[in-house]
Coordinates of C-alpha atoms in Angstrom, one line a residue:
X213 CA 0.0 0.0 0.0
X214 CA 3.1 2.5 0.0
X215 CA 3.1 5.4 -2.7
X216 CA 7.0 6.0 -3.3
X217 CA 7.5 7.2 -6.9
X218 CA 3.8 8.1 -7.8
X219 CA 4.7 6.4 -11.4
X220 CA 1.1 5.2 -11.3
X221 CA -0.4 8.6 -10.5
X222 CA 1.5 10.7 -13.0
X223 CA -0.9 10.6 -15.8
X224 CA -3.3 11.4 -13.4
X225 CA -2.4 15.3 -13.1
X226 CA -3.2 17.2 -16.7
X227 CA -2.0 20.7 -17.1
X228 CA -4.9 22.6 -18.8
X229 CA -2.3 25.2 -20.1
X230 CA 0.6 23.1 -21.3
X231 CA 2.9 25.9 -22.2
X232 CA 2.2 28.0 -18.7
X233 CA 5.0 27.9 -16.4
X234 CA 4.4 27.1 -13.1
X235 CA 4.3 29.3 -10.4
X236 CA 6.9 27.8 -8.0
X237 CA 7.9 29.3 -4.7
X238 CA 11.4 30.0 -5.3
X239 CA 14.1 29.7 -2.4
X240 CA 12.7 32.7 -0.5
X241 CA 9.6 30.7 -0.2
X242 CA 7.8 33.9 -2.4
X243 CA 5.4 33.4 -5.3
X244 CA 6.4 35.0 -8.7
X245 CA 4.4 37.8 -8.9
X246 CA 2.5 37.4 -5.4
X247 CA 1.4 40.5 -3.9
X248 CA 3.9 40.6 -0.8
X249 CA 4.2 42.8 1.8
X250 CA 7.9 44.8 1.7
X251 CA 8.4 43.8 5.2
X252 CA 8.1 40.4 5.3
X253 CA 9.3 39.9 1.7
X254 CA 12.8 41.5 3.2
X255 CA 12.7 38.8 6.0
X256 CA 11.8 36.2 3.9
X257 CA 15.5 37.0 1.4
X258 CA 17.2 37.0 4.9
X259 CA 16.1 33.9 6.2
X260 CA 16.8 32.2 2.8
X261 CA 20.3 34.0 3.1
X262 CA 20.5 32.3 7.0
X263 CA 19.3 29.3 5.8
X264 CA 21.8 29.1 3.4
X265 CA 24.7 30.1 5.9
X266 CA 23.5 27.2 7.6
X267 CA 23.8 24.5 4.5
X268 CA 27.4 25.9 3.9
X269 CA 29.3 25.8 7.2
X270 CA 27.5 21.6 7.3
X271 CA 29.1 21.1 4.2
X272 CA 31.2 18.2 4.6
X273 CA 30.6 18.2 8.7
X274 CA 29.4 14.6 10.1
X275 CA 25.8 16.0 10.8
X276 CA 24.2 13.8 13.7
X277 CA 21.0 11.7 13.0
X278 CA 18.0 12.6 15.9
X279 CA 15.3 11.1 14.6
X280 CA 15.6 8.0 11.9
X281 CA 12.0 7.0 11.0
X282 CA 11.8 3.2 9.9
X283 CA 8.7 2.2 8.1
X284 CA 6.4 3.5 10.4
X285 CA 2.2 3.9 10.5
X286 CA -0.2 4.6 12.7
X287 CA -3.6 3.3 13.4
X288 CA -6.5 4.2 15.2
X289 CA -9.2 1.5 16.3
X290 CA -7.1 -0.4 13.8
X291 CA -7.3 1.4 10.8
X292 CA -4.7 3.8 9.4
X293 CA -4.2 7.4 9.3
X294 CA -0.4 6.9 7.8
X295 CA 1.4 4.6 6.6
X296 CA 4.8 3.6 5.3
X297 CA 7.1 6.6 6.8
X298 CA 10.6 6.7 6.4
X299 CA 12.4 9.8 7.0
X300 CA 15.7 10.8 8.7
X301 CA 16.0 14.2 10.7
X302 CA 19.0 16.0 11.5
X303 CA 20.6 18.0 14.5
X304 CA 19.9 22.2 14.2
X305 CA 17.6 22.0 10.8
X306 CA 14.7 22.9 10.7
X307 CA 12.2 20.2 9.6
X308 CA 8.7 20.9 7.7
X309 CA 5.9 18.6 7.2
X310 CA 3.6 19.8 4.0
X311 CA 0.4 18.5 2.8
X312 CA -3.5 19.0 2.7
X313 CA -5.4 18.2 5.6
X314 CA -5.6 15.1 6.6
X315 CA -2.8 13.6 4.9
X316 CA -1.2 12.8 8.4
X317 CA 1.3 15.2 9.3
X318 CA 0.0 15.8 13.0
X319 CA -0.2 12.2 13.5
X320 CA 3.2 11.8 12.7
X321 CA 4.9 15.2 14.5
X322 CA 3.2 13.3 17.6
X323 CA 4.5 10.0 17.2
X324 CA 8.3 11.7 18.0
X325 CA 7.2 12.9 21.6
X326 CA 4.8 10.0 22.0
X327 CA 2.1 12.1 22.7
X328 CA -0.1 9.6 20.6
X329 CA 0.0 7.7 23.7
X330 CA -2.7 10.1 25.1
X331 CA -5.3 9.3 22.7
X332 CA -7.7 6.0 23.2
X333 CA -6.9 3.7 20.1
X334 CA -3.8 4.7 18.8
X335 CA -0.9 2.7 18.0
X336 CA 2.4 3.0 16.2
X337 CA 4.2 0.3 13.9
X338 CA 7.5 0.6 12.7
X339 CA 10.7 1.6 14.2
X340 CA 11.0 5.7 16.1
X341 CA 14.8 6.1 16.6
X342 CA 15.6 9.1 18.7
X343 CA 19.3 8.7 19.0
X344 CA 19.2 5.3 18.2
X345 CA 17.1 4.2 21.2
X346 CA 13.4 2.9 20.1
X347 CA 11.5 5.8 22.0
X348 CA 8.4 2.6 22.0
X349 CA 11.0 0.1 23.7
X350 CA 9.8 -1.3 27.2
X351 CA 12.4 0.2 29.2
X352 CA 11.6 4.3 27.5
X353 CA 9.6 6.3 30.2
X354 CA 7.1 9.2 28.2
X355 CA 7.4 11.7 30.9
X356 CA 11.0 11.7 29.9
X357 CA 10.3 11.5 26.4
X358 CA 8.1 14.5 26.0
X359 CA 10.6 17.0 28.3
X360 CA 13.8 16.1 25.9
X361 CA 11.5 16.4 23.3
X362 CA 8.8 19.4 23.7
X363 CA 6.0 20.4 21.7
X364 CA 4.6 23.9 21.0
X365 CA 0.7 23.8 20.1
X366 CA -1.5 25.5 16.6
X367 CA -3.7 27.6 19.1
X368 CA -1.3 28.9 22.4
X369 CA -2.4 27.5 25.2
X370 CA -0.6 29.2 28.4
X371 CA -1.6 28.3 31.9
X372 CA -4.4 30.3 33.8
X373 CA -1.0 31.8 35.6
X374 CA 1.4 35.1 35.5
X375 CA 3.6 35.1 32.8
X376 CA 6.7 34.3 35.7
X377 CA 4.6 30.8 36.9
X378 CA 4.1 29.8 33.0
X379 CA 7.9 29.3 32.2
X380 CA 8.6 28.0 35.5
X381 CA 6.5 25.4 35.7
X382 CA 7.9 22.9 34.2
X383 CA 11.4 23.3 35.7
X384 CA 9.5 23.3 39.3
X385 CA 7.4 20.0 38.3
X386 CA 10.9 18.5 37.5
X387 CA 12.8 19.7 40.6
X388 CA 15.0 22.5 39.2
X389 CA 17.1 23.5 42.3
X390 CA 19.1 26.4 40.8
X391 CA 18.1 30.1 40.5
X392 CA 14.9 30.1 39.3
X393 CA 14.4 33.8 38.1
X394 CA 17.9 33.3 36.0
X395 CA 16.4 30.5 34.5
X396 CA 13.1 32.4 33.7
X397 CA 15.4 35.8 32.6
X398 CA 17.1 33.6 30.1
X399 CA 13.7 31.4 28.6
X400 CA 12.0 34.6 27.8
X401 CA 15.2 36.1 25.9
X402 CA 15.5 32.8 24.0
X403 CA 12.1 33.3 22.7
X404 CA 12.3 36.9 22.1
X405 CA 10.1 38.1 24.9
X406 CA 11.8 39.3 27.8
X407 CA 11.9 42.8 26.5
X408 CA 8.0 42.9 26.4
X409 CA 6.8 41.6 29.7
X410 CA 10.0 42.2 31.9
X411 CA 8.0 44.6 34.0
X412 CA 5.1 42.7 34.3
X413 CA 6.3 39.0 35.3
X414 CA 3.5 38.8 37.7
X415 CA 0.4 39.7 35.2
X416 CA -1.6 36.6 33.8
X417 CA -0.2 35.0 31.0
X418 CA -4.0 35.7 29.6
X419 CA -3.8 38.7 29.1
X420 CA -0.8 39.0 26.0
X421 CA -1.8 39.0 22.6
X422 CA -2.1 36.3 20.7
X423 CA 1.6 36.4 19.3
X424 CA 3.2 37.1 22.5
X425 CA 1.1 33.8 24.0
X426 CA 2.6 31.8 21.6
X427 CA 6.4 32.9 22.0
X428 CA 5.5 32.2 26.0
X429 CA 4.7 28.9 25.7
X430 CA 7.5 28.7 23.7
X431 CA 9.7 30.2 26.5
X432 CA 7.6 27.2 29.0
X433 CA 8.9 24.9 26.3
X434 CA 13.0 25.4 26.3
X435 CA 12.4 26.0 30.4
X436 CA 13.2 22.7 30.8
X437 CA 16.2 22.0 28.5
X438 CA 14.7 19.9 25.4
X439 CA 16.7 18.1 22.7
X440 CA 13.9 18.8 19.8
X441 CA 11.2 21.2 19.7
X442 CA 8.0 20.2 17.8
X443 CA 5.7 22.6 16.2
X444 CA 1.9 21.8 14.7
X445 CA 1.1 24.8 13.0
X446 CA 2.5 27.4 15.2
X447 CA 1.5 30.2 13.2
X448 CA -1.9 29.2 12.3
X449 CA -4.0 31.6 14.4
X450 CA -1.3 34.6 14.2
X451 CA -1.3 37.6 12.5
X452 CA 1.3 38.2 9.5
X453 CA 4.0 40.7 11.7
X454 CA 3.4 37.9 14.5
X455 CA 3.8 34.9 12.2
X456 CA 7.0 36.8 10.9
X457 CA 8.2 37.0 14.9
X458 CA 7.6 33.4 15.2
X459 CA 9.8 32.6 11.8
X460 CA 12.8 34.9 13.2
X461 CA 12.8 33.2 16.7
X462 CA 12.9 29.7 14.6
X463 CA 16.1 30.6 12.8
X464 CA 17.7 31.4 16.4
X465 CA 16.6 29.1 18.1
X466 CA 17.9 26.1 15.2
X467 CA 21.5 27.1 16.4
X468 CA 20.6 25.4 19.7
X469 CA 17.6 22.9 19.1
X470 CA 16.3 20.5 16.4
X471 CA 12.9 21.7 15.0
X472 CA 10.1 20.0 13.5
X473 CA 7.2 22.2 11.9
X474 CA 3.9 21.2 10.2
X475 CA 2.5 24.0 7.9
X476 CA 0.1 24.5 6.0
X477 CA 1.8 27.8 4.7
X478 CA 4.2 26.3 1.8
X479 CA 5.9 29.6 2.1
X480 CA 6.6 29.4 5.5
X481 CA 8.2 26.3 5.1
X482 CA 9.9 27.5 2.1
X483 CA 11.6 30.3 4.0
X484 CA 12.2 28.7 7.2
X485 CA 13.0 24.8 6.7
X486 CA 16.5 22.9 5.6
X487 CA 14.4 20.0 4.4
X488 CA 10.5 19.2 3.6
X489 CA 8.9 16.6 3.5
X490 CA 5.5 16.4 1.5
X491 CA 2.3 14.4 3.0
X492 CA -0.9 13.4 0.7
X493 CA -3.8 10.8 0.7
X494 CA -3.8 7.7 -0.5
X495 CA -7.4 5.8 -0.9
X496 CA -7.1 2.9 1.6
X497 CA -7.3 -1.0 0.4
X498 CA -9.9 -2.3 3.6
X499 CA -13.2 -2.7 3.7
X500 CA -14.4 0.7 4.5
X501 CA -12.0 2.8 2.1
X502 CA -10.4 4.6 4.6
X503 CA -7.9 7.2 3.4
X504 CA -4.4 7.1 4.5
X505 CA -1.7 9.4 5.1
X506 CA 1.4 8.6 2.7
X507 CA 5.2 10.4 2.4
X508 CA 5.4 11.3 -1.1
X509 CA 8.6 13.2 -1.1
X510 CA 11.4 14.2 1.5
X511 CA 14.5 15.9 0.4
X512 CA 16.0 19.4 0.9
X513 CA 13.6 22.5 0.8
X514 CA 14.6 24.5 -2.3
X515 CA 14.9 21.1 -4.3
X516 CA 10.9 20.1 -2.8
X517 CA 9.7 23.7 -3.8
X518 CA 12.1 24.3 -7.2
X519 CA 13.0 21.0 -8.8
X520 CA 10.6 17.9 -7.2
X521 CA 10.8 14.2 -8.4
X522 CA 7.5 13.9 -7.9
X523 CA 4.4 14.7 -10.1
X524 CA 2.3 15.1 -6.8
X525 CA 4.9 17.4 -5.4
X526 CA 4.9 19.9 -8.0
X527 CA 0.8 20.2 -8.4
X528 CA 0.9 20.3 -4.9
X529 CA 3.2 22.9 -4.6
X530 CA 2.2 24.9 -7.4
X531 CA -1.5 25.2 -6.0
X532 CA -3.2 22.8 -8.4
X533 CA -4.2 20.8 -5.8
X534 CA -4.5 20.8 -2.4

């Protein structure tokens, strides 16, 4: 049931306009010809310009494996919402996970912090490698799992707490013995916030905007000293000048953490992302149809976006389908 090299589907997509050329995101993740904000078009040729800094001092490094995903699916009350994944990630890139809805990206972002444990009827085949060590294996506590490897939500979702009690909750829940308000200092400058609420530590978390809620519980996220930060659709319910906040804290904080991202936004992860991998649905083969979540393509950004080996690639990423 695994779709590799779509060779079946590629007579499948027909160009009604066979001498139009499509309109590919280039490297900057911008569409030829979009309407684009100045602003945000700047940030976009600067993060393609960090991005690229990035690919040139790895260039010929031994770049360390995190996550090597062996053949693996996921079910729920037995039947599958992906199937068939393999994909390797790699220490400070940032990670996105394309495709329409449905097609089984969230399912599989969760799988790496096992927070598919939480939900009634879900189970995961195949092999999850964080470091080499099956994060499913007997011996692997989730508790520990999910602090080395933290997750940052589509809608923010910060306690019912000041903004001082947010980022230092999890280092209390864990026993953090040192100096707390360092600790708290230095979470908020790592996700760009300190300057904003330094004065009012003590006001509820409730109260920021939406933007500023997000970058907190991204501050409550790298409290407690993860490996990996996960991201489903962090930028979903944000504003443009927010979402562009949220992009900049990415590139710094890929210096010092592995990212993962879903997006729907293909130039998000056009600008942001060192490699992409694209999700779509596959009719399933059991009794009841279901439709199933398949990898179609995984390779580096500009070469998903510019130049892909797949037929469903390009119509996806040139807005044909999708």
């Amino acid at each position: 049931m695994k779709e590799r090299s779509g060779s079946e589907n590629r007579g499948a997509i027909v160009m009604e306009e066979p001498e139009r050329s499509p309109e590919t995101p280039s490297e900057s993740g911008v569409l030829p010809g979009a309407e684009v904000d100045p602003v945000l078009q700047e940030s976009a040729k600067l993060a393609a310009i960090t991005r690229e800094r990035r690919r040139q001092a790895k260039k010929g490094a031994d770049v360390e494996t995190v996550f090597e995903l062996k053949d693996v699916s996921v079910t729920y009350g037995g039947s599958y919402a992906v199937q068939g994944v393999d994909m390797s990630i790699r220490k400070n890139e940032i990670t996105a996970l394309i495709g329409p809805s449905g097609c089984g990206k969230t399912t599989l972002l969760r799988c790496l912090n096992r927070t598919n444990d939480l939900i009634q009827g879900a189970k995961v085949h195949g092999g999850v490698l964080y470091h080499g060590i099956d994060l499913y294996g007997s011996k692997v506590e989730p508790v520990e799992v999910r602090r080395r490897i933290g997750m940052v939500f589509q809608k923010p979702n910060p306690f019912p707490k000041s903004i001082y009690d947010n980022v230092a909750f999890g280092p209390r829940v864990g026993g953090f013995k040192g100096n707390m308000d360092e600790l708290v200092e230095r979470s908020l400058r790592r996700a760009a916030l300190w300057d904003e609420v330094k004065r009012d530590l003590k006001a509820s978390a409730m109260a920021l905007s939406g933007g500023q809620q997000q970058r907190l519980c991204i501050a409550r996220c790298i409290a407690v000293e993860p490996d990996v930060i996960l991201m489903d659709e962090p930028c979903s319910a944000l504003d443009p000048v927010s979402t562009l906040r949220i992009e900049e804290l990415m590139d710094e904080l890929v210096s010092e953490y592995t990212i993962v991202i879903v997006t729907h936004n293909m130039q998000q992860a056009a600008r942001v992302s060192d490699r992409t991998g694209f999700f779509t649905v596959a009719e399933g083969q059991d009794e009841k149809d279901h439709r199933i979540g398949i990898l179609v393509e995984f390779d580096l950004t500009p070469k998903v976006f510019t130049n892909p080996s797949d037929s469903r690639t390009e119509a996806y990423v040139t807005g044909r389908f999708g």
